[in-house]
Coordinates of C-alpha atoms and ligand atoms in Angstrom, one line a residue:
Chain A
X1 CA -26.2 -7.0 15.1
X2 CA -23.0 -8.7 16.2
X3 CA -20.0 -6.7 17.4
X4 CA -16.7 -7.5 15.6
X5 CA -14.3 -5.3 17.6
X6 CA -14.7 -3.8 21.0
X7 CA -12.3 -1.2 22.4
X8 CA -12.7 -0.6 26.1
X9 CA -11.2 2.4 27.9
X10 CA -8.1 2.5 25.7
X11 CA -5.2 4.9 26.6
X12 CA -2.0 5.3 24.6
X13 CA 0.9 7.4 25.6
X14 CA 4.1 8.6 23.9
X15 CA 6.4 8.8 26.8
X16 CA 4.7 11.4 29.1
X17 CA 2.3 12.6 26.3
X18 CA -1.2 11.1 26.6
X19 CA -2.3 10.9 23.0
X20 CA -5.4 8.7 23.6
X21 CA -7.2 9.1 26.9
X22 CA -9.5 6.2 27.7
X23 CA -11.7 5.8 24.6
X24 CA -14.4 3.2 24.3
X25 CA -16.1 2.3 21.0
X26 CA -17.2 -0.7 19.0
X27 CA -17.5 -1.8 15.4
X28 CA -20.5 -3.8 14.1
X29 CA -19.9 -6.7 11.8
X30 CA -20.4 -5.7 8.2
X31 CA -20.6 -2.0 8.7
X32 CA -18.4 1.0 7.8
X33 CA -17.6 3.0 11.0
X34 CA -15.9 6.3 10.8
X35 CA -13.5 7.8 13.4
X36 CA -13.2 11.5 12.5
X37 CA -11.3 14.3 14.1
X38 CA -8.9 17.1 13.5
X39 CA -5.1 17.1 13.2
X40 CA -3.4 15.5 16.2
X41 CA -6.7 14.2 17.7
X42 CA -5.3 10.7 18.3
X43 CA -6.8 8.9 15.3
X44 CA -3.6 7.3 14.0
X45 CA -2.5 6.5 17.5
X46 CA -5.7 4.6 18.0
X47 CA -5.2 2.6 14.8
X48 CA -1.6 1.8 15.6
X49 CA -2.6 0.5 19.0
X50 CA -5.3 -1.7 17.3
X51 CA -2.6 -3.2 15.1
X52 CA -0.2 -3.8 17.9
X53 CA 2.4 -1.3 16.8
X54 CA 1.9 0.8 20.0
X55 CA 1.3 -0.8 23.4
X56 CA -1.7 0.6 25.2
X57 CA -1.0 2.1 28.6
X58 CA -4.5 1.0 29.7
X59 CA -7.6 -0.7 28.4
X60 CA -8.6 -3.7 26.3
X61 CA -9.1 -4.5 22.6
X62 CA -11.4 -7.5 21.9
X63 CA -11.7 -8.9 18.4
X64 CA -14.4 -11.5 18.0
X65 CA -14.5 -11.6 21.8
X66 CA -10.8 -12.6 21.9
X67 CA -8.5 -10.2 23.9
X68 CA -5.8 -9.1 21.3
X69 CA -4.3 -6.4 23.5
X70 CA -0.6 -6.7 23.5
X71 CA -0.3 -9.2 20.7
X72 CA 2.5 -8.6 18.2
X73 CA 1.5 -6.9 14.9
X74 CA 1.9 -10.0 12.8
X75 CA -0.3 -12.0 15.2
X76 CA -3.0 -9.4 14.8
X77 CA -2.8 -9.5 11.0
X78 CA -3.1 -13.2 11.0
X79 CA -6.4 -12.9 12.9
X80 CA -7.7 -10.8 10.0
X81 CA -7.2 -7.3 11.3
X82 CA -5.4 -5.5 8.5
X83 CA -4.4 -1.8 8.4
X84 CA -3.7 0.6 5.5
X85 CA -1.4 3.0 7.3
X86 CA -1.3 6.7 6.9
X87 CA 0.6 8.3 4.0
X88 CA 2.6 6.3 1.7
X89 CA 1.9 2.9 3.1
X90 CA 3.4 0.9 0.2
X91 CA 6.9 -0.4 -0.3
X92 CA 8.4 1.8 -3.0
X93 CA 11.4 -0.4 -3.7
X94 CA 9.3 -3.3 -4.6
X95 CA 7.2 -3.8 -7.7
X96 CA 3.4 -3.5 -7.7
X97 CA 3.0 -7.3 -8.0
X98 CA 5.5 -7.9 -5.2
X99 CA 3.6 -5.5 -3.0
X100 CA 0.4 -7.5 -3.7
X101 CA 2.1 -10.8 -3.1
X102 CA 3.3 -9.6 0.3
X103 CA -0.3 -8.6 1.1
X104 CA -1.0 -12.3 1.2
X105 CA 1.9 -13.1 3.4
X106 CA -0.1 -14.7 6.2
X107 CA -2.0 -16.9 3.7
X108 CA -1.1 -20.4 2.4
X109 CA -4.2 -21.1 0.1
X110 CA -2.7 -20.7 -3.4
X111 CA -6.0 -20.9 -5.2
X112 CA -7.6 -18.4 -2.8
X113 CA -4.7 -16.0 -3.2
X114 CA -5.0 -16.1 -7.0
X115 CA -8.8 -15.4 -6.6
X116 CA -8.0 -12.4 -4.4
X117 CA -5.5 -11.1 -7.0
X118 CA -8.2 -11.3 -9.7
X119 CA -10.6 -9.3 -7.5
X120 CA -8.0 -6.6 -6.7
X121 CA -7.2 -6.2 -10.4
X122 CA -11.0 -6.1 -11.1
X123 CA -11.4 -3.4 -8.5
X124 CA -8.3 -1.4 -9.6
X125 CA -7.5 -2.3 -13.3
X126 CA -4.7 0.3 -13.4
X127 CA -2.7 -1.9 -11.0
X128 CA -2.8 -4.7 -13.5
X129 CA -1.3 -2.5 -16.2
X130 CA 1.5 -1.4 -13.8
X131 CA 2.1 -4.8 -12.2
X132 CA 5.8 -4.9 -13.1
X133 CA 6.7 -1.3 -12.2
X134 CA 8.3 -0.2 -9.0
X135 CA 5.5 1.0 -6.7
X136 CA 7.5 4.2 -6.1
X137 CA 6.8 5.2 -9.7
X138 CA 3.0 5.1 -9.3
X139 CA 1.0 8.3 -8.9
X140 CA -0.4 9.2 -5.5
X141 CA -3.8 7.9 -6.3
X142 CA -2.4 4.6 -7.7
X143 CA -0.3 4.2 -4.6
X144 CA -3.4 4.5 -2.4
X145 CA -5.2 1.9 -4.6
X146 CA -2.2 -0.4 -4.3
X147 CA -2.2 0.1 -0.5
X148 CA -5.9 -0.9 -0.3
X149 CA -5.5 -3.7 -2.9
X150 CA -2.6 -5.1 -0.9
X151 CA -4.6 -5.1 2.3
X152 CA -7.4 -6.9 0.5
X153 CA -4.9 -9.6 -0.5
X154 CA -4.8 -10.6 3.1
X155 CA -8.5 -11.5 2.9
X156 CA -9.2 -9.3 6.0
X157 CA -12.1 -9.6 8.4
X158 CA -11.6 -6.1 9.5
X159 CA -10.0 -3.3 7.4
X160 CA -8.5 -0.3 9.2
X161 CA -8.0 2.7 6.9
X162 CA -6.0 5.7 8.0
X163 CA -6.9 8.8 5.9
X164 CA -7.1 7.1 2.5
X165 CA -8.2 10.5 1.1
X166 CA -5.0 12.3 2.2
X167 CA -3.3 14.3 -0.5
X168 CA -5.6 13.1 -3.3
X169 CA -7.6 15.2 -5.8
X170 CA -11.3 15.4 -5.0
X171 CA -12.2 13.2 -8.0
X172 CA -9.9 10.5 -6.8
X173 CA -11.2 10.7 -3.3
X174 CA -14.7 10.1 -4.7
X175 CA -13.4 7.1 -6.6
X176 CA -11.6 5.6 -3.6
X177 CA -14.7 6.1 -1.3
X178 CA -17.0 4.5 -3.9
X179 CA -14.6 1.5 -4.0
X180 CA -14.8 1.3 -0.2
X181 CA -18.5 1.2 -0.3
X182 CA -18.3 -1.6 -2.9
X183 CA -15.8 -3.5 -0.7
X184 CA -18.1 -3.1 2.3
X185 CA -21.1 -4.3 0.4
X186 CA -19.3 -7.6 -0.3
X187 CA -19.3 -8.1 3.5
X188 CA -16.1 -6.5 4.8
X189 CA -16.2 -4.5 8.0
X190 CA -14.4 -1.2 7.8
X191 CA -13.0 1.3 10.3
X192 CA -12.4 4.5 8.4
X193 CA -10.3 7.2 10.0
X194 CA -10.6 10.6 8.3
X195 CA -10.1 14.3 8.5
X196 CA -12.3 14.5 5.4
X197 CA -15.3 14.4 7.8
X198 CA -18.1 15.0 5.3
X199 CA -17.1 12.3 2.9
X200 CA -16.4 9.8 5.7
X201 CA -19.7 10.4 7.4
X202 CA -21.6 10.1 4.1
X203 CA -20.6 6.5 3.7
X204 CA -20.4 5.4 7.4
X205 CA -23.2 3.7 9.2
X206 CA -21.8 4.9 12.5
X207 CA -19.4 7.6 13.5
X208 CA -17.3 8.7 16.4
X209 CA -15.8 12.1 16.8
X210 CA -12.4 12.3 18.6
X211 CA -10.9 15.4 20.0
X212 CA -7.6 15.6 21.9
X213 CA -7.6 11.9 22.6
X214 CA -11.2 11.6 23.8
X215 CA -14.4 10.6 22.0
X216 CA -16.8 13.6 22.3
X217 CA -19.7 12.5 20.1
X218 CA -21.1 9.4 18.6
X219 CA -24.2 8.7 16.5
X220 CA -25.2 7.3 13.1
X221 CA -23.2 8.8 10.2
X222 CA -26.3 10.5 8.8
X223 CA -27.1 12.2 12.2
X224 CA -23.6 13.3 12.7
X225 CA -23.5 14.8 9.3
X226 CA -26.4 17.1 10.3
X227 CA -25.4 17.7 13.8
X228 CA -24.7 21.4 14.3
X229 CA -21.7 20.7 16.5
X230 CA -20.1 18.7 13.8
X231 CA -21.0 21.2 11.1
X232 CA -19.4 24.0 13.0
X233 CA -16.2 22.3 14.0
X234 CA -15.5 20.2 10.9
X235 CA -17.7 21.1 8.0
X236 CA -17.0 24.8 7.8
X237 CA -20.2 26.0 9.6
Chain B
X1 CA 51.5 -15.3 -15.2
X2 CA 48.6 -12.9 -15.7
X3 CA 46.1 -15.8 -16.0
X4 CA 47.6 -17.3 -12.8
X5 CA 47.0 -14.0 -11.0
X6 CA 43.5 -13.8 -12.3
X7 CA 42.7 -17.2 -10.8
X8 CA 44.1 -16.1 -7.5
X9 CA 42.1 -12.9 -7.7
X10 CA 38.9 -14.9 -8.5
X11 CA 39.4 -17.1 -5.5
X12 CA 40.1 -14.3 -3.1
X13 CA 37.4 -12.0 -4.5
X14 CA 34.8 -14.7 -4.2
X15 CA 35.6 -15.2 -0.6
X16 CA 35.5 -11.4 0.1
X17 CA 32.2 -11.3 -1.7
X18 CA 30.8 -14.1 0.4
X19 CA 32.0 -12.5 3.6
X20 CA 30.6 -9.1 2.6
X21 CA 27.3 -10.6 1.6
X22 CA 26.4 -11.6 5.1
X23 CA 27.7 -8.3 6.4
X24 CA 25.6 -6.2 4.0
X25 CA 22.5 -8.5 4.6
X26 CA 22.6 -7.7 8.3
X27 CA 23.0 -4.0 7.5
X28 CA 20.1 -4.0 5.0
X29 CA 17.6 -5.9 7.2
X30 CA 18.6 -5.0 10.8
X31 CA 20.2 -1.6 10.0
X32 CA 23.1 -2.6 12.2
X33 CA 26.8 -2.5 11.2
X34 CA 27.8 -5.7 12.9
X35 CA 31.5 -5.5 13.6
X36 CA 31.6 -9.0 15.1
X37 CA 31.2 -10.4 11.6
X38 CA 35.0 -10.8 11.3
X39 CA 35.2 -12.7 14.6
X40 CA 32.3 -14.9 13.5
X41 CA 34.3 -15.6 10.3
X42 CA 37.3 -16.6 12.5
X43 CA 35.1 -18.9 14.7
X44 CA 33.9 -20.7 11.5
X45 CA 37.5 -21.3 10.6
X46 CA 38.4 -22.7 14.0
X47 CA 35.2 -24.8 14.1
X48 CA 36.1 -26.5 10.9
X49 CA 39.7 -27.0 11.9
X50 CA 38.7 -28.5 15.3
X51 CA 36.2 -30.9 13.8
X52 CA 38.6 -32.1 11.2
X53 CA 41.5 -32.5 13.6
X54 CA 39.7 -33.8 16.6
X55 CA 36.9 -35.9 15.0
X56 CA 38.5 -36.5 11.7
X57 CA 35.3 -35.2 10.1
X58 CA 35.4 -35.1 6.3
X59 CA 36.0 -31.6 5.0
X60 CA 32.5 -31.1 3.4
X61 CA 30.8 -32.1 6.6
X62 CA 33.1 -29.9 8.7
X63 CA 32.2 -27.0 6.4
X64 CA 28.5 -27.5 7.0
X65 CA 29.0 -28.0 10.7
X66 CA 31.1 -24.8 10.9
X67 CA 28.4 -22.9 9.1
X68 CA 25.9 -24.2 11.7
X69 CA 28.2 -23.2 14.6
X70 CA 28.8 -19.7 13.3
X71 CA 25.1 -19.3 12.4
X72 CA 24.1 -20.2 16.0
X73 CA 26.7 -17.7 17.2
X74 CA 25.2 -15.0 15.0
X75 CA 21.7 -15.9 16.3
X76 CA 23.0 -15.7 19.9
X77 CA 24.5 -12.3 19.3
X78 CA 21.2 -11.1 17.9
X79 CA 19.1 -12.5 20.7
X80 CA 21.4 -11.6 23.6
X81 CA 22.8 -8.2 22.5
X82 CA 21.0 -6.7 19.5
X83 CA 17.5 -7.5 20.5
X84 CA 17.6 -5.8 23.9
X85 CA 19.1 -2.7 22.2
X86 CA 16.3 -2.7 19.6
X87 CA 13.7 -3.0 22.4
X88 CA 15.2 0.1 24.0
X89 CA 15.4 2.0 20.6
X90 CA 19.1 2.5 21.1
X91 CA 20.7 4.9 18.6
X92 CA 22.7 3.3 15.7
X93 CA 26.1 3.7 17.2
X94 CA 25.3 1.6 20.3
X95 CA 24.8 -1.8 18.6
X96 CA 27.8 -1.1 16.5
X97 CA 30.0 -0.6 19.5
X98 CA 28.4 -3.5 21.3
X99 CA 29.5 -5.8 18.4
X100 CA 33.1 -4.5 18.8
X101 CA 32.9 -5.9 22.3
X102 CA 31.7 -9.2 21.0
X103 CA 34.5 -9.3 18.5
X104 CA 37.1 -8.7 21.1
X105 CA 35.6 -11.3 23.4
X106 CA 35.5 -13.9 20.7
X107 CA 39.1 -13.4 19.5
X108 CA 40.5 -13.4 23.1
X109 CA 38.6 -16.6 23.8
X110 CA 40.0 -18.2 20.6
X111 CA 43.4 -17.2 21.7
X112 CA 42.8 -18.6 25.2
X113 CA 41.5 -21.9 23.8
X114 CA 43.7 -22.5 20.7
X115 CA 46.7 -20.3 21.4
X116 CA 48.0 -17.3 19.4
X117 CA 50.1 -19.3 17.0
X118 CA 49.1 -20.1 13.4
X119 CA 47.2 -23.4 13.1
X120 CA 47.0 -25.5 10.0
X121 CA 44.8 -28.2 8.6
X122 CA 46.4 -31.6 9.1
X123 CA 48.4 -33.1 6.2
X124 CA 46.0 -34.7 3.7
X125 CA 42.8 -33.0 4.7
X126 CA 43.0 -30.4 1.9
X127 CA 42.5 -32.0 -1.5
X128 CA 45.9 -31.7 -3.1
X129 CA 44.9 -32.3 -6.8
X130 CA 46.0 -29.8 -9.4
X131 CA 45.1 -29.3 -13.0
X132 CA 47.2 -27.5 -15.6
X133 CA 45.1 -25.5 -18.1
X134 CA 47.3 -23.8 -20.6
X135 CA 50.0 -22.3 -18.4
X136 CA 47.8 -21.9 -15.3
X137 CA 48.1 -24.3 -12.3
X138 CA 44.6 -24.7 -10.9
X139 CA 44.4 -26.3 -7.4
X140 CA 41.4 -28.5 -6.8
X141 CA 40.8 -26.6 -3.6
X142 CA 40.5 -23.3 -5.5
X143 CA 37.8 -24.8 -7.7
X144 CA 36.0 -25.9 -4.6
X145 CA 36.3 -22.5 -2.9
X146 CA 35.1 -20.6 -6.0
X147 CA 32.3 -23.1 -6.6
X148 CA 31.1 -23.1 -3.0
X149 CA 31.2 -19.3 -2.7
X150 CA 29.3 -18.8 -5.9
X151 CA 26.7 -21.4 -5.1
X152 CA 26.0 -19.9 -1.7
X153 CA 25.8 -16.4 -3.2
X154 CA 23.5 -17.5 -6.0
X155 CA 21.2 -19.3 -3.6
X156 CA 20.9 -16.2 -1.4
X157 CA 20.5 -13.9 -4.3
X158 CA 17.7 -15.9 -5.9
X159 CA 16.0 -16.4 -2.5
X160 CA 16.0 -12.6 -2.0
X161 CA 14.8 -11.8 -5.5
X162 CA 12.3 -14.5 -6.1
X163 CA 10.7 -15.9 -3.0
X164 CA 8.1 -14.6 -0.6
X165 CA 10.7 -14.7 2.2
X166 CA 13.0 -12.6 0.1
X167 CA 10.3 -10.1 -0.5
X168 CA 9.6 -10.0 3.2
X169 CA 13.3 -9.2 3.9
X170 CA 13.2 -6.4 1.3
X171 CA 10.0 -5.1 2.9
X172 CA 11.8 -5.0 6.3
X173 CA 14.8 -3.3 4.7
X174 CA 12.5 -0.5 3.5
X175 CA 10.3 -0.2 6.5
X176 CA 10.0 -2.6 9.5
X177 CA 6.7 -0.9 10.5
X178 CA 5.1 -1.4 7.1
X179 CA 6.4 -5.0 7.0
X180 CA 4.9 -5.8 10.4
X181 CA 1.5 -4.4 9.2
X182 CA 1.7 -7.0 6.4
X183 CA 1.8 -9.8 9.0
X184 CA 5.6 -10.3 8.7
X185 CA 7.2 -11.5 11.9
X186 CA 9.9 -8.9 11.8
X187 CA 11.7 -10.0 15.0
X188 CA 11.7 -13.6 13.7
X189 CA 13.3 -12.6 10.5
X190 CA 15.9 -10.5 12.3
X191 CA 16.9 -13.7 14.1
X192 CA 16.8 -15.7 10.8
X193 CA 18.9 -13.1 9.0
X194 CA 21.4 -13.0 11.8
X195 CA 21.8 -16.8 11.5
X196 CA 22.1 -16.9 7.7
X197 CA 24.5 -14.0 7.6
X198 CA 26.8 -15.5 10.3
X199 CA 26.7 -18.9 8.6
X200 CA 27.9 -17.3 5.3
X201 CA 30.6 -15.5 7.3
X202 CA 31.6 -18.7 8.9
X203 CA 31.7 -20.4 5.5
X204 CA 34.0 -17.6 4.2
X205 CA 36.2 -18.3 7.2
X206 CA 36.6 -21.9 6.4
X207 CA 37.3 -21.2 2.7
X208 CA 40.0 -18.6 3.6
X209 CA 41.5 -21.1 6.1
X210 CA 41.7 -23.7 3.3
X211 CA 43.0 -21.2 0.7
X212 CA 46.0 -20.0 2.8
X213 CA 46.0 -23.0 5.2
X214 CA 46.6 -20.6 8.1
X215 CA 44.2 -20.0 11.0
X216 CA 44.8 -17.4 13.7
X217 CA 42.7 -15.7 16.4
X218 CA 43.1 -12.3 14.7
X219 CA 42.3 -13.4 11.2
X220 CA 38.9 -11.7 11.3
X221 CA 40.4 -8.2 11.7
X222 CA 41.8 -7.5 8.2
X223 CA 38.8 -9.1 6.4
X224 CA 36.4 -7.0 8.6
X225 CA 38.1 -3.9 7.2
X226 CA 37.8 -5.2 3.7
X227 CA 34.2 -6.2 4.3
X228 CA 33.4 -2.6 5.4
X229 CA 35.1 -1.2 2.3
X230 CA 33.2 -3.7 0.1
X231 CA 29.8 -2.9 1.5
X232 CA 30.4 0.9 1.3
X233 CA 31.7 0.5 -2.3
X234 CA 28.8 -1.8 -3.3
X235 CA 26.2 0.5 -1.6
X236 CA 25.1 -0.3 1.9
X237 CA 22.7 -3.1 2.1
X238 CA 23.0 -3.9 -1.7
X239 CA 23.5 -7.6 -2.2
X240 CA 24.5 -7.4 -5.9
X241 CA 26.8 -4.5 -5.1
X242 CA 28.6 -6.4 -2.4
X243 CA 29.2 -9.3 -4.8
X244 CA 30.7 -7.1 -7.5
X245 CA 32.7 -4.9 -5.0
X246 CA 34.0 -8.0 -3.3
X247 CA 35.3 -9.4 -6.5
X248 CA 36.7 -6.0 -7.4
X249 CA 38.6 -5.8 -4.1
X250 CA 40.1 -9.3 -4.6
X251 CA 41.3 -8.3 -8.0
X252 CA 42.7 -5.0 -6.9
X253 CA 44.6 -6.6 -4.0
X254 CA 46.0 -9.5 -6.0
X255 CA 47.0 -7.4 -9.0
X256 CA 48.7 -4.7 -7.0
X257 CA 50.6 -7.3 -5.0
X258 CA 51.7 -9.0 -8.1
X259 CA 52.6 -6.1 -10.3
X260 CA 53.2 -3.1 -8.0
X261 CA 54.5 -4.0 -4.6
X262 CA 53.9 -7.0 -2.4
X263 CA 53.9 -4.9 0.7
X264 CA 51.6 -2.2 -0.6
X265 CA 48.9 -4.5 -1.9
X266 CA 46.3 -3.6 0.7
X267 CA 47.3 0.1 0.5
X268 CA 46.8 0.2 -3.2
X269 CA 43.5 -1.7 -3.0
X270 CA 42.1 0.7 -0.3
X271 CA 43.5 3.7 -2.2
X272 CA 41.5 2.6 -5.2
X273 CA 38.4 2.3 -3.1
X274 CA 38.9 5.7 -1.7
X275 CA 39.3 7.2 -5.2
X276 CA 36.0 5.5 -6.3
X277 CA 34.2 6.8 -3.3
X278 CA 35.5 10.3 -4.0
X279 CA 33.7 10.1 -7.4
X280 CA 30.7 8.2 -6.2
X281 CA 30.1 8.8 -2.5
X282 CA 27.1 6.5 -2.3
X283 CA 29.0 3.5 -3.8
X284 CA 29.2 2.0 -7.3
X285 CA 25.5 1.8 -7.8
X286 CA 24.8 5.0 -6.1
X287 CA 21.4 4.2 -4.6
X288 CA 21.0 5.5 -1.1
X289 CA 17.6 5.0 0.5
X290 CA 16.5 6.6 3.7
X291 CA 14.9 3.9 5.8
X292 CA 11.4 4.6 7.1
X293 CA 10.4 3.9 10.7
Ligands
ATP1 N1 5.8 9.5 17.8 C1 5.2 10.4 18.6 N2 5.8 10.9 19.6 C2 5.3 11.9 20.4 N3 4.0 12.4 20.2 C3 3.3 11.9 19.2 C4 3.9 10.9 18.3 N4 3.0 10.6 17.3 C5 1.9 11.4 17.6 N5 2.1 12.2 18.7 C6 1.2 13.1 19.3 O1 0.0 12.4 19.7 C7 -1.1 13.1 19.4 C8 -2.0 12.3 18.5 O2 -1.4 12.1 17.2 P1 -2.0 11.2 16.1 O3 -1.0 11.0 15.1 O4 -2.7 10.0 16.6 O5 -3.1 12.2 15.5 P2 -4.1 12.1 14.3 O6 -5.5 12.2 14.8 O7 -3.8 10.9 13.5 O8 -3.7 13.4 13.4 P3 -3.6 13.5 11.8 O9 -5.0 13.7 11.3 O10 -2.8 14.8 11.7 O11 -3.0 12.3 11.3 C9 -0.7 14.4 18.8 O12 -0.7 15.4 19.8 C10 0.7 14.1 18.3 O13 1.5 15.3 18.3
MG2 MG1 -3.0 10.5 11.6

């Protein structure tokens, strides 16, 4: 099993606040890995550091054995590490198709981009119907589909997802997670950050539990799902 | 008489629009009110004049060269002044004040180098042709000014609406963070935008210099005030709004000078602006977007 991303002793601060305190984890190629934890645990901070939007105070990030710590965000995207950020990650003043076109910003292969667009429309047919509408007029679920579809337009090697289930009705959460499983089956490595611990661990091969900036538990997704400590803290007993 | 004034208004308005376009572009993309834009406009004017007088450069080439010079100046201002302030997350007022400093430095330098008196293009450099259409005298130079201004504006407008680069700029205008997660080199496009905006400002300076055939170190000041009015009226950061509002201001100014009072032209134009803003505080198109991180 090859390792796609390795995070070593990563610390990230906001001024004097230590949000992430020396975490170490790795992602295996082709797997879904979940990083779960409560509000304010440091999940988003970790993802922002992986994407280069926050500079780590300490530690290293290795992608395919290359040290990408301290690279600019656009350099990290062009290596194939693409993030769907927390909340409304889409551009509401642009249309759906403009959002998708920008997803392929780092690519130059016209034919490949057209193929990716086909795939995204196949995955999320509703986006095709709404292609010419402003993204801001989409429903919450459609916006999340657009955010994921747009990330896929980059032809990523690693997809980072920050709480894709946030604010969505349970039925939509199911739909999004099923799609993530499909995307992963086609070979894409996924790091899934979630507060929806049960759903995330169900589809993840491996999981890490983060509390106040530290990783406190790690195991396979299935084992974590049945771990009494996880059950008590995150699954309502 | 009226059609003659309409032509004057069209000429002036298209230059105001061109000037305001760069101004609003920088505001939209960099979220900075760049108060050195008037001084950059003045530098464009002097650059063209210098190249025409000293090197006898043809006018069209001097215009391109002046755009390159002012573009480089805009780039330099971004790299040396705005970028370090961005890196320190300086609050909005700081870059605005820093650019006032730049403006003062540039106009004092121009005064030191070229003197405070009004300079003019040498005899014969400005095409003197004139057509008479109906009862309107149309100077060749006016056709050139309107044509160049509209061409530049159309190119910019289409680039922003239709190209991937334009989409990237609109993405940055909405959220630099989201844009960088798409792989957009945000810093690079800040530099590029500063260059293009300043080049357009410089072009406007050359065109005004040709229209009035008068170049002074302080010529950037009144047009800066008009530029501010135009981008507020057009909606901050709104390209199409700047275009329409620029034309509007040109018309208001020329018409009030012609039919009301030659001294009060500016006062009337600004009074009108004030009235419009009372009714529509967020500009003619009334679309105010809160920028995300
Ligand atoms: N911009 C910021 N400035 C200062 N502190 C911050 C900032 N952003 C986050 N924090 C703090 O850092 C810690 C980690 O925040 P982070 O956003 O990474 O949590 P999270 O695990 O993503 O939480 P959530 O599930 O609510 O999104 C929290 O204590 C938070 O208050
Ligand atoms: Mg978060």
